[in-house]
Amino acid sequence: MSVRRTRKDDGSQWTVADSRSVYGIRHWGAGYFAINEAGRVEVRPNGPNSTPVDLYEQVDELRKSGLSLPLLVRFPDILQDRVRQLTGAFDSNIERLEYQSQYTALYPIKVNQQEAVIENIIATQNVSIGLEAGSKPELLAVLALAPKGGTIVCNGYKDREFIRLALMGQKLGHNVFIVIEKESEVELVIEEAASLKVKPQVGLRVRLSSLASSKWADTGGEKSKFGLSAAQLLSVVERFRAAGLDQGIRLLHFHMGSQIANLADYQHGFKEAIRYYGELRNLGLPVDHIDVGGGLGVDYDGTHSRNASSINYDMDDYAGVVVGMLKEFCDAQSLPHPHIFSESGRSLTAHHAMLVVQVTDVEKHNDEIPTIENKESLPETVQWLVDLLGPTDIEMVTETYWRATHYMSDVATQYADGKLTLAEKALAEQCYFAVCRRLHNSLKARQRSHRQVLDELNDKLADKYICNFSVFQSLPDTWAIGQVLPILPLHRLDEEPLRRAVLQDLTCDSDGKIKQYVDEQSIETSLPVHALNEGEDYLLGIFLVGAYQEILGDMHNLFGDTDSVNIYQREDGSVYSAGIETHDTIEDMLRYVHLSPEELMTHYRDKCASAKISASERTQFLDALRLGLTRSSYLSS
């Protein structure tokens, strides 16, 4: 049974409204996530007005059915709602601005190539949706999954086979655009088109000078890996013209980067991009499509700002800029309005998936006030720390903290010099953390003079919550580029989270931890959490992991894929599970690195045969080793 606790600041009772504020769920949840009155996280798969699904209850039922933690939970209905929101934003702006063409959302499958993701996106009713492929495996996938007549845009490096496959797709009835990224691709297109007797539909990707500010800015700008310079663009046009294929140039493409936080950056680059549209039309090319690429971001931290993990705009703002700037330019130049494509994969997929993990262990400082029987016998520096355990005037809180920190620095030096014993150092540490805990409880976050000390104390006093997952496998962007993801407990949210913690994974790597957390409308270095209850699992949800994380995850320390499940909602609000995939076993992981389980068992048998153990022990050991190979790479839950 959950217990309501009292807040320190004003003595009022903690409520779920306080948890909603602390974890900022209203700001980053986009209407899909909330905290119910029972203090548990709920999901609204079809938007804020749909029937809520208690995520904690669902996970409990799934565990009872045999699934284990960590568990990747997907809500495919969210995918379709995101598609409807995006296409709706463009359609409404097209209507409002009297734009004389259409919009098609392209899903770049590199963002998440799971079959259920692709199929649910393209199954969205009453919208215009296409697919983008950036490699031969992706192209072969979309050629099979795209509906006949569906739009397919081919990006990335291409060889002869890639181009031939794309042209075959055109002959099979798909609306295929082959985007030229490099001059070397031109002759391949010309030759393969002649071989297959097909008139290719060609796109030209331009390399913009404009550069947005984001963690993925290198995908745009003059140093971009892809795209044609102005001179290369003219050369490509002339080569197609010489081959009599210039009238197949139908598409202009550019890409400014992923997760563009500041809409003004996008406007600046888009202004440059649409100039190319005008120039290509003036060259007599029938360009009537413009692919504005990616960039539409996700407000991961809920600050609605220019932070790298946020955005200062919404879908409607983004669509309004694209449609409005295109219309203004085309009208001024007396040009036809082109059909608009966008590759907004992150925005479409991020919200639909979340990772549920359990806390398996807690490491915390001993901040209890120690019993001191003979203070005078202690070294002077330790005595000074003991003296700070007494009451402190509120006006002296910050000064007391700095004094305690200075004394603790002296303790470290004196211990290294051999002037303190291990027991004396341990007592000094306990006194120090007891002082810090008492001071922390006296500080107020809203008082500016306290903020710096409070931030430092949050760091110093944070517990280490060891969680049953791998950052490298399940949250690679968190490790690689410091991507911030919202995290909160799935339950007990009617209780005040009186502890703070840093989440650490199971890997034997110092990078295997999460370093930044959404806290109200800011980013902090620790997460508000509850103390663990005896005999009760403490479950945390890591949200907005639907874009890139699955496909980028690696097998550091041989931690493999987790259990995963798709949860669908029926029209009556009830839900059902499908697409269940169980975890990689240890045997699976060993095979990945070419360690044969059969050979390992041979070695086990040889070692058991030569060891000085009884026959029953030999049988017991071999059974345990054989069984161990079939287990999950994660801890048993």
XYZ file of C-alpha atoms in Angstrom:
637
model
C 0.000 0.000 0.000
C 1.433 3.397 -0.998
C 1.932 5.991 1.718
C 1.366 9.688 1.241
C 4.258 11.776 2.488
C 4.643 15.405 3.502
C 6.584 17.939 1.516
C 9.399 19.701 3.307
C 8.926 23.198 1.867
C 5.433 24.131 2.999
C 4.113 21.168 4.936
C 1.351 20.375 2.451
C 0.442 16.833 1.486
C 2.064 15.356 -1.596
C -0.334 14.613 -4.443
C -0.102 13.184 -7.942
C -0.255 16.773 -9.215
C 3.142 17.325 -7.594
C 4.527 14.259 -9.372
C 3.136 15.516 -12.661
C 5.059 18.732 -12.106
C 8.308 17.133 -10.899
C 8.564 14.729 -13.837
C 7.253 17.261 -16.403
C 5.065 14.645 -18.039
C 2.582 17.175 -19.417
C 5.369 19.010 -21.239
C 7.126 16.095 -22.970
C 4.252 13.596 -23.090
C 2.532 15.204 -26.118
C -0.811 14.062 -24.739
C 0.130 10.371 -24.857
C 1.351 9.992 -21.270
C -0.073 11.053 -17.927
C -0.177 10.114 -14.249
C -3.524 8.824 -12.992
C -5.033 9.412 -9.574
C -3.737 6.042 -8.379
C -0.208 7.359 -8.879
C 0.634 5.229 -11.910
C 1.698 6.140 -15.436
C -0.987 5.783 -18.082
C -0.746 5.786 -21.859
C -3.326 7.273 -24.211
C -2.424 5.561 -27.509
C -4.739 7.635 -29.692
C -4.051 11.013 -28.157
C -5.195 12.932 -25.084
C -8.901 12.172 -25.545
C -8.518 8.409 -25.929
C -9.093 5.769 -23.251
C -6.100 5.559 -20.884
C -4.099 2.370 -20.440
C -2.472 1.797 -17.036
C 1.113 0.994 -18.032
C 2.075 -0.444 -14.651
C -0.875 -2.849 -14.747
C -0.071 -3.851 -18.318
C 3.548 -4.606 -17.464
C 2.424 -6.630 -14.458
C 0.099 -8.712 -16.665
C 2.819 -9.213 -19.263
C 5.246 -10.418 -16.606
C 2.656 -12.870 -15.321
C 2.274 -14.168 -18.885
C 5.984 -15.004 -19.028
C 7.741 -11.889 -20.321
C 10.678 -10.583 -18.325
C 12.353 -7.275 -17.641
C 13.863 -5.254 -19.181
C 10.869 -4.967 -21.481
C 10.464 -2.806 -24.563
C 6.805 -1.792 -24.834
C 5.477 -0.384 -28.101
C 2.101 1.244 -28.754
C 1.709 1.148 -32.566
C -1.520 3.181 -32.355
C 0.652 6.151 -31.400
C 2.450 5.801 -34.743
C -0.775 6.258 -36.659
C -1.836 9.164 -34.471
C 1.504 10.874 -35.152
C 1.022 10.359 -38.899
C -2.453 11.884 -38.679
C -1.136 14.839 -36.680
C 1.698 15.522 -39.131
C -0.368 15.218 -42.295
C -3.145 17.180 -40.612
C -0.752 20.025 -39.799
C 0.354 20.266 -43.423
C -3.133 19.833 -44.855
C -4.579 22.569 -42.643
C -1.795 24.992 -43.576
C -2.202 24.123 -47.257
C -5.891 24.941 -46.990
C -5.379 28.068 -44.876
C -2.728 29.513 -47.173
C -4.446 28.367 -50.382
C -1.382 26.423 -51.437
C -2.002 24.850 -54.826
C -0.454 21.416 -54.305
C -0.289 18.546 -51.821
C 1.761 17.027 -49.018
C 3.043 13.477 -48.593
C 4.736 12.298 -45.413
C 7.731 10.055 -46.103
C 8.811 7.582 -43.448
C 12.611 7.016 -43.613
C 12.790 3.459 -42.362
C 16.358 3.868 -41.024
C 14.732 5.470 -37.968
C 13.152 2.146 -36.992
C 13.031 -0.738 -39.449
C 10.792 -2.991 -37.363
C 8.144 -4.528 -39.615
C 5.315 -3.567 -37.267
C 6.486 0.053 -37.290
C 6.587 0.296 -41.081
C 3.320 -1.549 -41.589
C 1.398 0.485 -39.011
C 2.651 3.756 -40.463
C 1.705 2.938 -44.041
C -1.628 1.468 -42.889
C -2.783 4.832 -41.537
C -6.100 5.609 -43.201
C -6.975 8.703 -45.242
C -3.448 10.156 -45.407
C -0.744 10.408 -48.056
C 2.254 8.419 -46.822
C 5.371 7.127 -48.609
C 8.629 5.415 -47.691
C 12.291 6.393 -47.934
C 15.188 3.966 -48.289
C 18.852 4.769 -47.782
C 20.484 1.407 -48.514
C 19.934 -1.749 -50.557
C 18.510 -3.738 -47.632
C 16.089 -0.910 -46.894
C 15.142 -0.616 -50.565
C 14.383 -4.327 -50.809
C 12.218 -3.989 -47.703
C 10.193 -1.033 -48.957
C 9.735 -2.534 -52.426
C 7.883 -5.356 -50.699
C 6.003 -3.358 -48.057
C 4.962 -0.254 -50.005
C 1.474 -0.438 -51.498
C 1.288 -0.462 -55.294
C 1.485 3.092 -56.557
C 3.041 4.222 -53.281
C 5.846 6.758 -53.227
C 9.402 5.519 -52.618
C 12.339 7.924 -52.375
C 15.817 6.412 -52.729
C 18.608 8.242 -50.900
C 22.151 7.332 -49.870
C 25.106 5.893 -51.739
C 24.081 3.770 -54.700
C 25.759 1.188 -56.863
C 24.482 -0.309 -60.109
C 22.411 -2.961 -58.340
C 20.745 -0.394 -56.056
C 19.725 1.714 -59.058
C 18.535 -1.284 -61.034
C 16.367 -2.393 -58.101
C 14.892 1.097 -57.800
C 14.044 1.182 -61.531
C 12.499 -2.267 -61.232
C 10.326 -0.830 -58.471
C 9.142 1.842 -60.888
C 8.229 -0.799 -63.448
C 6.354 -2.697 -60.744
C 4.047 0.286 -60.321
C 5.647 2.247 -57.506
C 6.192 6.001 -57.684
C 9.990 5.829 -57.310
C 12.364 8.786 -57.134
C 16.107 8.096 -57.382
C 17.861 10.975 -55.633
C 21.288 11.791 -57.027
C 23.700 12.340 -54.128
C 26.968 11.995 -56.099
C 27.945 12.731 -59.702
C 29.107 9.132 -60.116
C 25.506 7.936 -59.849
C 24.381 9.737 -63.015
C 25.895 7.339 -65.557
C 24.601 4.333 -63.649
C 21.056 5.721 -63.798
C 21.373 6.466 -67.504
C 22.749 3.020 -68.343
C 20.320 1.012 -66.207
C 17.331 3.028 -67.411
C 18.295 2.178 -70.994
C 18.753 -1.472 -70.079
C 15.314 -1.717 -68.485
C 13.690 0.588 -71.057
C 12.256 2.901 -68.408
C 12.205 6.679 -68.034
C 13.625 7.299 -64.556
C 12.182 9.796 -62.091
C 15.172 11.636 -60.682
C 15.713 13.816 -57.644
C 18.678 16.097 -57.019
C 19.997 16.572 -53.493
C 21.605 19.947 -52.945
C 24.216 20.671 -50.319
C 23.200 23.795 -48.457
C 25.580 26.326 -46.983
C 23.193 26.884 -44.080
C 23.896 24.898 -40.934
C 21.444 24.301 -38.107
C 22.532 24.004 -34.496
C 21.952 20.429 -33.308
C 23.761 17.238 -32.331
C 23.209 16.031 -35.914
C 24.148 19.257 -37.707
C 26.862 17.523 -39.766
C 24.155 15.959 -41.934
C 23.610 19.467 -43.349
C 25.897 22.330 -44.331
C 28.835 22.515 -46.726
C 30.675 19.648 -44.992
C 27.728 17.328 -45.369
C 28.483 13.755 -46.414
C 25.784 13.941 -49.080
C 24.532 16.359 -51.700
C 25.681 18.278 -54.752
C 27.449 21.619 -54.794
C 26.181 24.335 -57.149
C 28.761 23.411 -59.806
C 28.044 19.688 -59.467
C 24.325 20.352 -59.741
C 24.758 22.097 -63.096
C 27.032 19.313 -64.330
C 24.500 16.621 -63.395
C 21.699 18.489 -65.159
C 23.723 18.755 -68.342
C 24.621 15.059 -68.296
C 20.961 14.055 -67.977
C 20.054 16.562 -70.682
C 22.656 15.099 -73.022
C 21.130 11.671 -72.455
C 17.647 13.002 -73.150
C 16.506 12.298 -69.593
C 16.375 15.830 -68.175
C 12.577 15.826 -68.236
C 12.712 13.057 -65.648
C 14.212 15.438 -63.075
C 11.133 15.882 -60.900
C 12.398 16.322 -57.365
C 14.568 18.735 -55.365
C 15.867 17.372 -52.065
C 17.819 18.882 -49.203
C 18.481 17.936 -45.592
C 19.516 20.307 -42.811
C 19.960 17.771 -40.039
C 17.953 15.850 -37.487
C 16.299 17.236 -34.335
C 16.550 20.919 -35.274
C 15.753 22.718 -32.011
C 15.348 26.266 -33.309
C 12.752 26.890 -36.009
C 14.626 30.045 -37.055
C 17.578 27.842 -38.102
C 15.261 25.852 -40.332
C 13.764 29.001 -41.856
C 17.245 30.263 -42.698
C 18.197 27.052 -44.489
C 14.844 26.683 -46.206
C 15.188 30.168 -47.673
C 18.403 29.005 -49.374
C 16.891 25.686 -50.487
C 13.892 27.101 -52.292
C 16.163 29.311 -54.373
C 17.401 26.074 -55.951
C 13.830 25.187 -56.846
C 13.472 28.452 -58.748
C 16.797 28.001 -60.535
C 16.003 24.436 -61.605
C 12.624 25.521 -62.972
C 14.326 28.342 -64.864
C 16.618 25.760 -66.456
C 13.545 24.189 -68.044
C 13.369 21.215 -65.705
C 9.907 19.930 -64.731
C 10.698 19.841 -60.995
C 7.328 19.575 -59.276
C 8.251 17.934 -55.955
C 10.380 19.221 -53.094
C 11.624 16.908 -50.336
C 12.437 19.091 -47.322
C 14.185 16.222 -45.555
C 14.229 15.700 -41.816
C 14.709 18.122 -38.972
C 11.282 18.131 -37.342
C 12.279 17.448 -33.762
C 10.872 15.978 -30.567
C 10.586 17.844 -27.270
C 12.392 15.190 -25.245
C 12.963 17.354 -22.189
C 9.691 19.280 -22.331
C 11.304 22.712 -22.070
C 9.976 23.933 -25.452
C 13.331 25.630 -25.976
C 16.431 25.633 -28.153
C 18.081 22.955 -25.991
C 19.556 20.128 -28.042
C 16.933 17.760 -26.630
C 14.010 20.096 -27.184
C 12.291 22.186 -29.865
C 10.840 25.696 -29.674
C 7.994 24.931 -32.093
C 5.338 22.324 -32.806
C 4.150 20.425 -35.892
C 1.802 23.191 -36.935
C 4.552 25.817 -36.672
C 6.863 23.640 -38.770
C 4.267 22.944 -41.446
C 3.318 26.622 -41.533
C 6.913 27.636 -42.222
C 7.364 25.081 -45.019
C 4.074 25.803 -46.763
C 4.153 29.545 -46.157
C 7.711 30.140 -47.354
C 7.208 27.965 -50.435
C 3.996 29.753 -51.391
C 5.485 33.198 -50.883
C 8.521 32.368 -53.013
C 6.587 30.626 -55.793
C 3.997 33.396 -56.034
C 6.699 36.057 -56.215
C 8.457 34.125 -59.012
C 5.262 33.037 -60.797
C 6.209 29.396 -60.273
C 3.884 26.426 -59.724
C 3.553 25.206 -56.146
C 5.482 21.905 -55.809
C 4.227 18.753 -54.106
C 5.848 18.685 -50.636
C 7.586 15.675 -49.080
C 9.124 15.597 -45.603
C 11.143 12.844 -43.901
C 10.017 13.357 -40.310
C 10.839 9.883 -38.997
C 11.918 10.879 -35.498
C 8.750 12.843 -34.859
C 6.607 9.970 -36.127
C 8.209 7.200 -34.073
C 9.837 8.502 -30.881
C 6.725 8.473 -28.690
C 5.461 4.985 -29.485
C 8.067 2.972 -27.546
C 9.284 2.908 -23.967
C 11.690 0.728 -22.007
C 10.613 -0.640 -18.617
C 13.427 -1.567 -16.225
C 13.574 -2.627 -12.614
C 15.961 -1.405 -9.942
C 17.955 -4.419 -8.749
C 20.183 -2.791 -6.147
C 20.866 0.535 -4.444
C 24.168 1.983 -3.367
C 23.880 5.013 -1.106
C 25.985 7.062 1.245
C 25.679 6.557 4.961
C 24.248 9.933 5.921
C 22.952 8.954 9.353
C 24.304 11.133 12.186
C 26.953 8.985 13.931
C 27.178 8.450 17.660
C 30.342 10.156 18.940
C 31.447 9.080 22.434
C 34.803 10.830 22.778
C 35.162 13.677 20.291
C 38.376 14.966 21.867
C 40.205 11.757 20.924
C 39.571 12.351 17.222
C 41.961 14.181 14.876
C 41.256 17.915 14.703
C 39.877 17.890 11.145
C 37.401 15.143 12.035
C 36.377 17.105 15.138
C 35.568 20.110 12.960
C 33.234 17.960 10.859
C 31.578 16.625 14.023
C 30.985 20.208 15.168
C 29.075 20.938 11.949
C 26.487 18.257 12.825
C 24.756 20.671 15.160
C 21.963 23.107 14.247
C 22.773 25.659 11.539
C 21.128 29.047 11.121
C 19.336 29.248 7.763
C 21.465 32.214 6.814
C 24.614 30.122 7.322
C 23.621 27.077 5.286
C 25.769 27.795 2.260
C 28.782 28.822 4.336
C 28.452 25.633 6.398
C 28.469 23.574 3.201
C 31.654 25.184 1.915
C 33.368 24.676 5.297
C 32.355 21.005 5.373
C 33.655 20.513 1.821
C 36.967 22.165 2.733
C 37.351 19.957 5.813
C 36.610 16.846 3.770
C 39.309 17.825 1.282
C 41.751 18.060 4.202
C 40.655 14.607 5.361
C 41.491 13.110 1.945
C 44.951 14.720 2.002
C 45.705 13.648 5.566
C 44.635 10.067 4.888
C 46.888 9.901 1.821
C 49.762 11.241 3.992
C 49.166 8.549 6.604
C 47.901 10.944 9.276
C 44.427 9.378 9.551
C 43.391 5.782 10.021
C 40.831 4.051 7.839
C 38.287 4.146 10.671
C 38.836 7.890 11.150
C 38.401 8.510 7.440
C 35.182 6.461 7.438
C 33.832 8.478 10.381
C 34.753 11.737 8.653
C 32.882 10.635 5.516
C 29.779 9.726 7.525
C 29.852 13.074 9.296
C 30.290 14.901 6.017
C 27.343 13.202 4.320
C 25.203 13.642 7.430
C 25.962 17.385 7.322
C 25.182 17.482 3.601
C 21.859 15.676 4.081
C 20.803 18.050 6.867
C 21.783 21.099 4.832
C 20.016 19.733 1.764
C 16.783 19.469 3.724
C 17.116 23.135 4.730
C 17.666 24.551 1.230
C 14.870 25.810 -0.965
C 15.028 25.399 -4.740
C 13.151 28.625 -5.365
C 15.696 30.710 -3.421
C 18.340 31.782 -5.916
C 21.171 31.995 -3.346
C 20.596 28.324 -2.507
C 20.499 26.976 -6.056
C 24.209 26.332 -6.644
C 24.671 24.528 -3.341
C 21.452 22.584 -3.841
C 22.626 21.416 -7.277
C 25.949 20.252 -5.826
C 24.252 18.486 -2.943
C 21.866 16.732 -5.308
C 24.927 15.336 -7.054
C 26.813 14.399 -3.888
C 23.874 12.779 -2.142
C 22.450 10.943 -5.141
C 22.076 7.221 -4.650
C 23.182 4.790 -7.317
C 20.204 2.796 -8.570
C 21.486 -0.275 -10.381
C 18.985 -1.150 -13.111
C 18.523 -4.341 -15.075
C 19.373 -3.130 -18.578
C 22.238 -2.015 -20.827
C 22.569 1.621 -21.849
C 24.610 0.528 -24.858
C 21.968 -1.921 -26.081
C 18.764 -0.025 -25.324
C 19.702 3.700 -25.140
C 22.764 4.128 -27.369
C 22.168 7.823 -28.042
C 22.179 8.508 -24.309
C 25.695 7.113 -24.125
C 27.036 8.328 -27.468
C 25.762 11.906 -27.723
C 24.165 12.692 -24.372
C 20.600 12.415 -25.626
C 18.185 13.313 -22.820
C 15.203 10.990 -22.409
C 12.348 11.429 -19.919
C 12.369 8.861 -17.099
C 9.993 8.327 -14.195
C 8.663 5.556 -11.943
C 5.639 3.722 -13.296
C 4.003 3.640 -9.873
C 4.055 5.167 -6.353
C 3.568 8.605 -7.878
C 1.126 9.518 -5.126
C 4.170 9.465 -2.824
C 6.858 12.103 -2.625
C 10.164 10.922 -4.153
C 12.417 11.687 -1.203
C 15.649 10.363 -2.730
C 17.625 11.299 -5.799
C 19.502 8.765 -7.881
C 21.811 8.225 -10.808
C 20.732 5.215 -12.872
C 23.463 2.733 -13.685
C 23.214 -0.292 -15.955
C 24.610 -3.817 -15.662
C 27.607 -3.367 -17.943
C 31.140 -3.420 -16.658
C 31.777 0.057 -18.075
C 31.931 3.444 -16.375
C 29.912 4.923 -19.259
C 27.070 2.557 -18.464
C 24.927 5.123 -16.698
C 22.466 7.888 -17.462
C 23.949 11.292 -16.751
C 21.082 13.718 -17.405
C 17.423 13.701 -16.403
C 14.283 15.698 -17.054
C 13.314 17.377 -13.773
C 10.269 19.660 -13.976
C 11.262 21.954 -16.866
C 15.009 21.673 -16.544
C 17.831 19.171 -16.964
C 19.420 17.753 -13.821
C 22.196 15.254 -13.093
C 20.048 13.013 -10.881
C 16.475 11.744 -10.855
C 13.912 12.131 -8.051
C 13.055 8.595 -6.902
C 11.470 6.711 -4.023
C 13.254 4.560 -1.490
C 12.749 0.892 -2.322
C 10.101 -1.054 -0.417
C 10.994 -4.498 0.876
C 9.532 -7.219 -1.325
C 8.272 -4.855 -4.030
C 9.842 -4.305 -7.461
C 10.510 -0.666 -8.285
C 9.837 -0.110 -11.983
C 11.064 2.813 -14.047
C 9.923 3.806 -17.517
C 12.332 5.334 -20.014
C 10.199 7.068 -22.613
C 10.440 8.325 -26.221
C 12.844 5.566 -27.313
C 11.005 4.699 -30.549
C 13.429 6.476 -32.902
C 16.855 4.995 -33.696
C 17.511 3.306 -30.334
C 16.584 -0.263 -31.304
C 18.617 -0.369 -34.484
C 21.670 1.455 -33.090
C 21.953 -0.656 -29.938
C 25.111 -2.732 -29.553
C 26.110 -5.843 -27.620
C 28.636 -4.453 -25.159
C 29.375 -7.100 -22.493
C 27.175 -9.401 -24.609
C 23.880 -7.956 -23.404
C 21.372 -8.642 -26.163
C 17.876 -7.691 -27.226
C 15.294 -7.477 -24.474
C 11.795 -8.908 -24.467
C 9.457 -6.698 -26.492
C 5.725 -6.429 -27.095
C 3.258 -4.399 -29.156
C 0.112 -3.262 -27.350
C -2.902 -2.324 -29.475
C -6.084 -0.611 -28.359
C -9.500 -1.688 -29.621
C -12.278 0.767 -30.386
C -13.923 0.024 -27.032
C -10.720 1.052 -25.210
C -9.611 -2.468 -24.274
C -6.121 -3.584 -25.272
C -4.415 -6.711 -26.532
C -0.791 -7.749 -27.020
C 0.819 -8.948 -30.245
C 4.221 -9.174 -31.859
C 5.838 -10.595 -28.737
C 9.550 -11.229 -29.150
C 11.594 -12.837 -26.405
C 15.083 -11.838 -25.354
C 18.338 -13.028 -26.818
C 19.758 -15.893 -24.809
C 23.355 -16.122 -23.664
C 23.771 -18.831 -26.297
C 22.549 -16.377 -28.968
C 25.019 -13.727 -27.860
C 27.947 -16.111 -27.832
C 27.149 -17.218 -31.364
C 27.253 -13.548 -32.490
C 30.928 -13.468 -31.546
C 31.582 -16.920 -33.040
C 31.813 -18.777 -29.754
C 30.146 -22.129 -30.329
C 27.976 -23.236 -27.378
C 28.558 -26.840 -28.451
C 32.319 -26.375 -28.217
C 31.943 -24.636 -24.880
C 29.973 -27.610 -23.553
C 32.781 -29.905 -24.705
C 35.269 -27.830 -22.725
C 32.960 -27.852 -19.694
C 32.752 -31.641 -19.833
C 36.541 -31.960 -20.137
C 37.089 -29.653 -17.161
C 34.494 -31.436 -15.051
C 36.012 -34.815 -15.940
C 39.503 -33.735 -14.842
C 38.374 -31.835 -11.730
C 38.468 -33.481 -8.295
C 34.707 -33.475 -7.815
C 32.167 -36.193 -7.189
C 30.013 -37.729 -9.901
C 26.930 -35.987 -8.528
C 28.728 -32.640 -8.521
C 29.896 -33.264 -12.070
C 26.304 -33.832 -13.177
C 25.100 -30.823 -11.179
C 27.749 -28.511 -12.636
C 27.159 -29.608 -16.232
C 23.397 -29.188 -15.879
C 23.902 -25.664 -14.473
C 26.306 -24.700 -17.269
C 23.992 -26.116 -19.937
C 21.022 -24.272 -18.454
C 23.022 -21.047 -18.127
C 23.525 -20.936 -21.890
C 19.757 -20.854 -22.411
C 19.150 -17.949 -20.004
C 18.702 -14.260 -20.735
C 21.832 -12.110 -20.732
C 20.062 -9.894 -18.171
C 19.462 -10.598 -14.493
C 16.541 -12.796 -13.553
C 13.524 -10.725 -12.553
